[in-house]
CSV table of C-alpha atoms in Angstrom, one decimal:
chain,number,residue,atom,x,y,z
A,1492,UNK,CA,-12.5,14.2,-27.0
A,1493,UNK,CA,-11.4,13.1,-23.4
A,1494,UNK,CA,-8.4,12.4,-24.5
A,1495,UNK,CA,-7.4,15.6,-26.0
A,1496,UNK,CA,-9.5,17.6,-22.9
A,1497,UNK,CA,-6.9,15.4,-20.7
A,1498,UNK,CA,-3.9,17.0,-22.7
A,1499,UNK,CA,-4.8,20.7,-22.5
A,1500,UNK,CA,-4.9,20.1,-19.1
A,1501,UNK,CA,-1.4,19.2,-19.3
A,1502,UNK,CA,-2.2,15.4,-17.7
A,1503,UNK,CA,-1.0,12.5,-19.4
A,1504,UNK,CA,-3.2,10.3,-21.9
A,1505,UNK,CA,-6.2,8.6,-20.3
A,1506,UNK,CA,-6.3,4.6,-21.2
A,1507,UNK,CA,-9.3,2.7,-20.6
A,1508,UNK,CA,-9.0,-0.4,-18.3
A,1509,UNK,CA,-11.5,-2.9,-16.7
A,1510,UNK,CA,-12.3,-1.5,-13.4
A,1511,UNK,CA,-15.8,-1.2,-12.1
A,1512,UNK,CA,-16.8,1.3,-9.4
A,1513,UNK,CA,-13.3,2.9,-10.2
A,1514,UNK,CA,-12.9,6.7,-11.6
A,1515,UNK,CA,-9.5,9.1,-12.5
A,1516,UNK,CA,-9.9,11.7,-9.6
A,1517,UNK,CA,-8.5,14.1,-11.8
A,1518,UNK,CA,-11.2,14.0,-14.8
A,1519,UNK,CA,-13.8,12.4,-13.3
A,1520,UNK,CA,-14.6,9.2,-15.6
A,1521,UNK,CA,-13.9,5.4,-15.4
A,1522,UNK,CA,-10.5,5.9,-16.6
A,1523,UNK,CA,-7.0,5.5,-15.5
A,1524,UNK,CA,-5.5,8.8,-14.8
A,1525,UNK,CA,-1.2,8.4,-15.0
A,1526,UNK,CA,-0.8,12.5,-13.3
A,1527,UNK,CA,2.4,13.3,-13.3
A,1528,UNK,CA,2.4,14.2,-9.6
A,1529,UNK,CA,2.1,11.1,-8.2
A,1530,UNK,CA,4.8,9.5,-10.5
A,1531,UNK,CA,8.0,11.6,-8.1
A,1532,UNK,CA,9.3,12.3,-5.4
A,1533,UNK,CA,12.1,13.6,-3.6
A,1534,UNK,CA,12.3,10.9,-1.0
A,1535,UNK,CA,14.6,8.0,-1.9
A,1536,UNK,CA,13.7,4.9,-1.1
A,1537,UNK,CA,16.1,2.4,-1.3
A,1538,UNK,CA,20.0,2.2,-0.5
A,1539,UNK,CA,21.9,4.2,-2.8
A,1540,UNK,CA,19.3,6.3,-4.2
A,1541,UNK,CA,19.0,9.7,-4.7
A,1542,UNK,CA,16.1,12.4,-5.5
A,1543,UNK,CA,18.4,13.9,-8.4
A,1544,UNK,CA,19.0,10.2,-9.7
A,1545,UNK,CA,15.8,10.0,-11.5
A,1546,UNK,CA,15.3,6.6,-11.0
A,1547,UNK,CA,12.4,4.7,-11.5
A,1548,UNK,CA,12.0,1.7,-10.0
A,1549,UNK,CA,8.6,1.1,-11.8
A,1550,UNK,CA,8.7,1.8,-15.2
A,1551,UNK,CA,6.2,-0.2,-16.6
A,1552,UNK,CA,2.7,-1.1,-16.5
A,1553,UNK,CA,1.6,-4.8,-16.0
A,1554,UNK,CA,-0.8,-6.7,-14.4
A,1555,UNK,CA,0.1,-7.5,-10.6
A,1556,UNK,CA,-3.0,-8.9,-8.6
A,1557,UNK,CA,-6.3,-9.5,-10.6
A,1558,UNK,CA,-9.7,-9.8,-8.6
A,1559,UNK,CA,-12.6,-11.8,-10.0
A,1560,UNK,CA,-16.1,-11.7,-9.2
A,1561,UNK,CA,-15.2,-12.2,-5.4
A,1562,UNK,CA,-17.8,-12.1,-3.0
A,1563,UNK,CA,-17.4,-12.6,1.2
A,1564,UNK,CA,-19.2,-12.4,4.4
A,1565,UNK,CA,-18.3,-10.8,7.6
A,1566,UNK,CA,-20.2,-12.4,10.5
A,1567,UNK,CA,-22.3,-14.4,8.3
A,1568,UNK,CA,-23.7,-11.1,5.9
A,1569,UNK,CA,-22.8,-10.8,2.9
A,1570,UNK,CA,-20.3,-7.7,2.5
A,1571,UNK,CA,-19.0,-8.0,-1.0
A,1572,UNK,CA,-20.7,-9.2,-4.2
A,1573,UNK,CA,-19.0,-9.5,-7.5
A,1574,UNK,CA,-15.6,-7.4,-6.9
A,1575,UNK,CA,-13.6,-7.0,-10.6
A,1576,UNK,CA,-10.4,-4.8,-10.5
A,1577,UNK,CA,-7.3,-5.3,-11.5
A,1578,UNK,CA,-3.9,-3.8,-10.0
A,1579,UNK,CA,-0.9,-3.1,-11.9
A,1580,UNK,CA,2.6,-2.6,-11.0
A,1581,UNK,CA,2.6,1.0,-10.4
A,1582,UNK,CA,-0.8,1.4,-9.1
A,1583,UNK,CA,-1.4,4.0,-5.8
A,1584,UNK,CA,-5.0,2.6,-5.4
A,1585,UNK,CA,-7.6,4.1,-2.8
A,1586,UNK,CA,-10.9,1.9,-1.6
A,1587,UNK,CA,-13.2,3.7,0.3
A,1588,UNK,CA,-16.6,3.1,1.5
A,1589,UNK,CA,-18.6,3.3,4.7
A,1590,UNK,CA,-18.2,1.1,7.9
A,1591,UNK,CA,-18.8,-2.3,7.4
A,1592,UNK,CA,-18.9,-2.1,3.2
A,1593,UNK,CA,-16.4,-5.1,3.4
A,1594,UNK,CA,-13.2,-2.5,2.7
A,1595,UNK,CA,-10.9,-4.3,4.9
A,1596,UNK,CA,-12.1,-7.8,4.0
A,1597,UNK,CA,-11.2,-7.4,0.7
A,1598,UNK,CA,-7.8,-6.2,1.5
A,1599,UNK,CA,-7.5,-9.6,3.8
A,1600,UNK,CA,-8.5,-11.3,0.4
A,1601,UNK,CA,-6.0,-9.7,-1.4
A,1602,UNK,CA,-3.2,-10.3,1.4
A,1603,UNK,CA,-3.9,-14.2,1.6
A,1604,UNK,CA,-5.6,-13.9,4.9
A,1605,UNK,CA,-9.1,-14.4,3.4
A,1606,UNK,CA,-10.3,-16.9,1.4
A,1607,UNK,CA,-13.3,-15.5,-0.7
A,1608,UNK,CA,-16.8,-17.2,-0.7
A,1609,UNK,CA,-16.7,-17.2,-4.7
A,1610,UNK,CA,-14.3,-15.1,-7.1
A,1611,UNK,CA,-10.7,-15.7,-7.8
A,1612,UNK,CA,-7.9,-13.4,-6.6
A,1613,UNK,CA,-4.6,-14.2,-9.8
A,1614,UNK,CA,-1.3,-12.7,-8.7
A,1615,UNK,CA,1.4,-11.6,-11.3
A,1616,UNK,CA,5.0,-11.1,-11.8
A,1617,UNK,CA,6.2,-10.2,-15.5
A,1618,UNK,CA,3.4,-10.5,-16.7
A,1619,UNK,CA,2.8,-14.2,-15.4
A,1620,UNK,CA,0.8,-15.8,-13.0
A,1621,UNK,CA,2.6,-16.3,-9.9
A,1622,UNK,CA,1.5,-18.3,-6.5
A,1623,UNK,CA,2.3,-15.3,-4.3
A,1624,UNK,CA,3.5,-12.1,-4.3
A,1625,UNK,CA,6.0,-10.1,-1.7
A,1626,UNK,CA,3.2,-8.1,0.2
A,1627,UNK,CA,3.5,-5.7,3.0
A,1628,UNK,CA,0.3,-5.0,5.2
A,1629,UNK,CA,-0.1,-1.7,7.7
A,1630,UNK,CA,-2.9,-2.5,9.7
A,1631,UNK,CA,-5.3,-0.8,11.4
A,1632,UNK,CA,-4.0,0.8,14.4
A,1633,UNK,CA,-6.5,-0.6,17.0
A,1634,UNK,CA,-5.3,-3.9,15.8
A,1635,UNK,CA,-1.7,-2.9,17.6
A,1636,UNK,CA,-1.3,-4.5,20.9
A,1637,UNK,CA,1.1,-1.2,22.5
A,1638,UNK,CA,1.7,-2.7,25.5
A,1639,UNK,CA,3.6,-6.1,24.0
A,1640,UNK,CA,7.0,-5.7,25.1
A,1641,UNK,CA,8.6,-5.0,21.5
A,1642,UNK,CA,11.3,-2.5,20.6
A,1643,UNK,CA,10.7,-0.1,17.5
A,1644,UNK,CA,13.9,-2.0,15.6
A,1645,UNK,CA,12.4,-5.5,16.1
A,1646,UNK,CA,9.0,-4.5,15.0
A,1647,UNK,CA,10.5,-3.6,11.8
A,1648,UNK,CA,12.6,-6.7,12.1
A,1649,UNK,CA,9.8,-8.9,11.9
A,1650,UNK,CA,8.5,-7.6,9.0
A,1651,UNK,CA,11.2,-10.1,7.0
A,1652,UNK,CA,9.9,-12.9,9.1
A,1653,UNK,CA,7.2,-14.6,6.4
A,1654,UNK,CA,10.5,-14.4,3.7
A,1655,UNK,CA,12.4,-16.6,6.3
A,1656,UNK,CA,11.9,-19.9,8.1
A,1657,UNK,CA,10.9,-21.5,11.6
A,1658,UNK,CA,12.6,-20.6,13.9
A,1659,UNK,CA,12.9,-16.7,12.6
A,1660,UNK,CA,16.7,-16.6,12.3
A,1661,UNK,CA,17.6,-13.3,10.9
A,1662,UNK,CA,21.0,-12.6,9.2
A,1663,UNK,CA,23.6,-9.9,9.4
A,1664,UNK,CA,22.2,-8.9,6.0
A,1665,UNK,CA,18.3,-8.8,7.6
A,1666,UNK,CA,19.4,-6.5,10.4
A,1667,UNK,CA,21.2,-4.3,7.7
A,1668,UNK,CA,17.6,-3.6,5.9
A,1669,UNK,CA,16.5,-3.1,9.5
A,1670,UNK,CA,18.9,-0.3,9.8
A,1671,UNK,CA,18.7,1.4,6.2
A,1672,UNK,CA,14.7,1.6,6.7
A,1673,UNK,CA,14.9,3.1,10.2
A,1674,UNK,CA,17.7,5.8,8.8
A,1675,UNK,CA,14.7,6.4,5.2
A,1676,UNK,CA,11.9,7.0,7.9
A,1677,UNK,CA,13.8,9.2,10.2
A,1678,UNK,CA,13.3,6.1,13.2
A,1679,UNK,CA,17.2,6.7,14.4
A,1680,UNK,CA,16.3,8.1,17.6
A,1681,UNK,CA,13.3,5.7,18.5
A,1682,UNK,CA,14.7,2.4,17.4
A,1683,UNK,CA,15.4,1.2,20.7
A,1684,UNK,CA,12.6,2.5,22.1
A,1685,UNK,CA,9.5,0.5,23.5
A,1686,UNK,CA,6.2,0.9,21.0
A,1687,UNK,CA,4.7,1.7,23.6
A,1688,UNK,CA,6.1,5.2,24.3
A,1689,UNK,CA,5.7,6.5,21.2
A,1690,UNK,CA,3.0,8.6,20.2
A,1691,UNK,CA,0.6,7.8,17.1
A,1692,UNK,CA,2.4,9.3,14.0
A,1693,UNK,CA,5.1,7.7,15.4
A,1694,UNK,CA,3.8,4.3,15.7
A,1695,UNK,CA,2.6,4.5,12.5
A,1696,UNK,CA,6.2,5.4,10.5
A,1697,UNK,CA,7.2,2.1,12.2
A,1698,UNK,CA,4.3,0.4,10.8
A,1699,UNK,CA,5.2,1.7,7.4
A,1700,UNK,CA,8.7,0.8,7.9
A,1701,UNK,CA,7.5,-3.0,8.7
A,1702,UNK,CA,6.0,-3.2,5.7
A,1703,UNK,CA,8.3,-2.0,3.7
A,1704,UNK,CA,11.7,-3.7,4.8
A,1705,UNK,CA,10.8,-6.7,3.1
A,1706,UNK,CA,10.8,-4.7,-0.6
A,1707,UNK,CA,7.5,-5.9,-1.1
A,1708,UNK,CA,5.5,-5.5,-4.8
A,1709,UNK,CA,2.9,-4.2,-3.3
A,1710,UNK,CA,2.1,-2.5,0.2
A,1711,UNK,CA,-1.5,-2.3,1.3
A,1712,UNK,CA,-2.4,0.0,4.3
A,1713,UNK,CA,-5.9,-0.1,6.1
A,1714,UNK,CA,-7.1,3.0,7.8
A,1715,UNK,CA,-3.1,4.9,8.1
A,1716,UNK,CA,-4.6,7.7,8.6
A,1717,UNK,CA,-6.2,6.7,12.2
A,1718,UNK,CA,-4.7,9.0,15.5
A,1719,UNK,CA,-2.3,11.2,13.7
A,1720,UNK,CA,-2.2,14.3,13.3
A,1721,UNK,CA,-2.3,16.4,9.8
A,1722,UNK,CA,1.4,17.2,9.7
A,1723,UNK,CA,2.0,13.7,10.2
A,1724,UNK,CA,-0.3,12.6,7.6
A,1725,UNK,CA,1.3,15.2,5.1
A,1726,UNK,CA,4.8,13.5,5.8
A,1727,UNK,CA,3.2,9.7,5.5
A,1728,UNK,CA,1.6,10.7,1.7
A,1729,UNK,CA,4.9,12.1,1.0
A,1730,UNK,CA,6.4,9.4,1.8
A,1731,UNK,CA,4.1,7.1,-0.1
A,1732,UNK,CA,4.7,8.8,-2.9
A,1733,UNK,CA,8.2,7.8,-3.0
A,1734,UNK,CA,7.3,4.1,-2.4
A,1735,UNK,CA,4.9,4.0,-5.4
A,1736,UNK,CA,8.1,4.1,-7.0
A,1737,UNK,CA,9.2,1.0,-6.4
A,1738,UNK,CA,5.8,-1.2,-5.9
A,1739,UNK,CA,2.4,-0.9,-6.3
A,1740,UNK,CA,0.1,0.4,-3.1
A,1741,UNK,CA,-3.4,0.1,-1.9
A,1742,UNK,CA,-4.8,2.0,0.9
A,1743,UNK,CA,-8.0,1.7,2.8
A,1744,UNK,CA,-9.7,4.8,3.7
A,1745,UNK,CA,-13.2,6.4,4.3
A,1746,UNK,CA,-11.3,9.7,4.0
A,1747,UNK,CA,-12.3,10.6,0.2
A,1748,UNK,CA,-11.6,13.8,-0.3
A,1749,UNK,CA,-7.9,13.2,0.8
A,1750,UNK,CA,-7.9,9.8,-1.4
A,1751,UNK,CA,-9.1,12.1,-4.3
A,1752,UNK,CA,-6.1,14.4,-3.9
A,1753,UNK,CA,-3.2,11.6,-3.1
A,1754,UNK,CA,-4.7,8.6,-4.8
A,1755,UNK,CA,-3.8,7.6,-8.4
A,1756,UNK,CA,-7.6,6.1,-8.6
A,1757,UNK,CA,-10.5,5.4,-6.1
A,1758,UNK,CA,-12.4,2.5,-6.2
A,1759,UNK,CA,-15.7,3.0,-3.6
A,1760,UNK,CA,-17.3,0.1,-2.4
């Protein structure tokens, strides 16, 4: 069976799950795929962990955002049609598609930003519905203004502003998550540097770091891979890896053939 095929291969048990347009990049069929490899890392991720710790910050399946029959426009055509997927607490999800297949209007949906023409988007938390979810959101890089006079620390900074209220009045304890992200990301020498002298790779591990600080319970990135180089992008997987521990990811892509060999599952639109 696939099952036992799954096994000899050495790869965890497939389950079954409702996803459409969604296939295990490891076997091939509609299935869940749990490898092993994506479930580790040797990047800690939070104060006070280790690699050796073995600690798990996800350790169990459950429902965390559920899409149903959405559908949206972009500049009045229609760009997504009946959308079902769900997204579970220790999903590393990839959606690709060509330009204008509605990829990063569905992760607009999924953020809040959106509202769907038709379709329901259900957010969880043990196993409940919830009204929101803690969400962190990389966006596209040409959607970063360079030239607005920001510092690398309070770009990260800001990243806590939608858990805190008008005016943004951070706290000694909000500038300490500030500091324990730039020193996880490596940002100790850029932190008081303008955004705008720093190279690509570089903008984007302060991206990543923004939308992170917050501890979301799920991160979704559009496009990450955009003006970097390959190192870069070898470091930036790596260190998505060790965030799937702790929350759920989505990332946007038209890069398939690195989604296949990071991604947990592909869903092409």
């Amino acid at each position: 069976s696939h099952r036992q095929r799954a096994r000899k291969r050495g790869e965890n048990a497939l389950c079954p799950e409702r996803i459409r347009q969604s296939k295990c990049q490891h076997c091939g069929q509609e299935l869940r795929c749990d490898n092993d490899r994506h479930q580790s890392s040797e990047l800690p991720l939070g104060p006070g962990d280790s690699p050796d710790s073995g600690e798990t910050k996800v350790t169990k399946m459950a429902h965390l955002v559920r899409l149903q029959d959405i559908s949206a426009a972009y500049n009045g055509h229609i760009v997504l049609s009946d959308v079902n997927f769900d997204i579970e607490t220790d999903d590393f999800t990839a959606i690709t598609g060509p330009n204008g297949c509605g990829k990063t209007t569905l992760a607009k949906i999924i953020l809040g930003l959106k509202k769907p023409q038709s379709g329901e988007v259900v957010y969880y938390r043990e196993g409940r519905p919830t009204d929101s979810l803690r969400m962190g959101y990389l966006p596209q890089y040409t959607d970063i203004d360079k030239k607005f006079p920001i510092s690398v620390r309070d770009v990260i900074l800001s990243g806590l502003e939608s858990h805190t209220f008008f005016p943004y009045r951070y706290t000694r304890q909000d500038r300490q998550k500030v500091e324990d992200v730039v020193g996880l990301m490596g940002l100790e020498t850029l932190a008081s540097r303008h955004i705008e002298a720093l190279s690509g790779g570089q903008l984007q591990r302060v991206l990543l770091a923004r939308a992170v600080v917050s501890k979301p319970e799920l991160v979704i990135l559009d496009e990450p891979n955009t003006y970097v180089d390959r190192q870069f992008q070898g470091e930036m997987y790596k260190m998505l890896h060790a965030i799937n521990r702790h929350c759920a990811i989505i990332i946007i892509s038209h890069d398939l053939d690195a989604m296949k060999r990071e991604a947990k599952r592909v869903i092409e639109l």
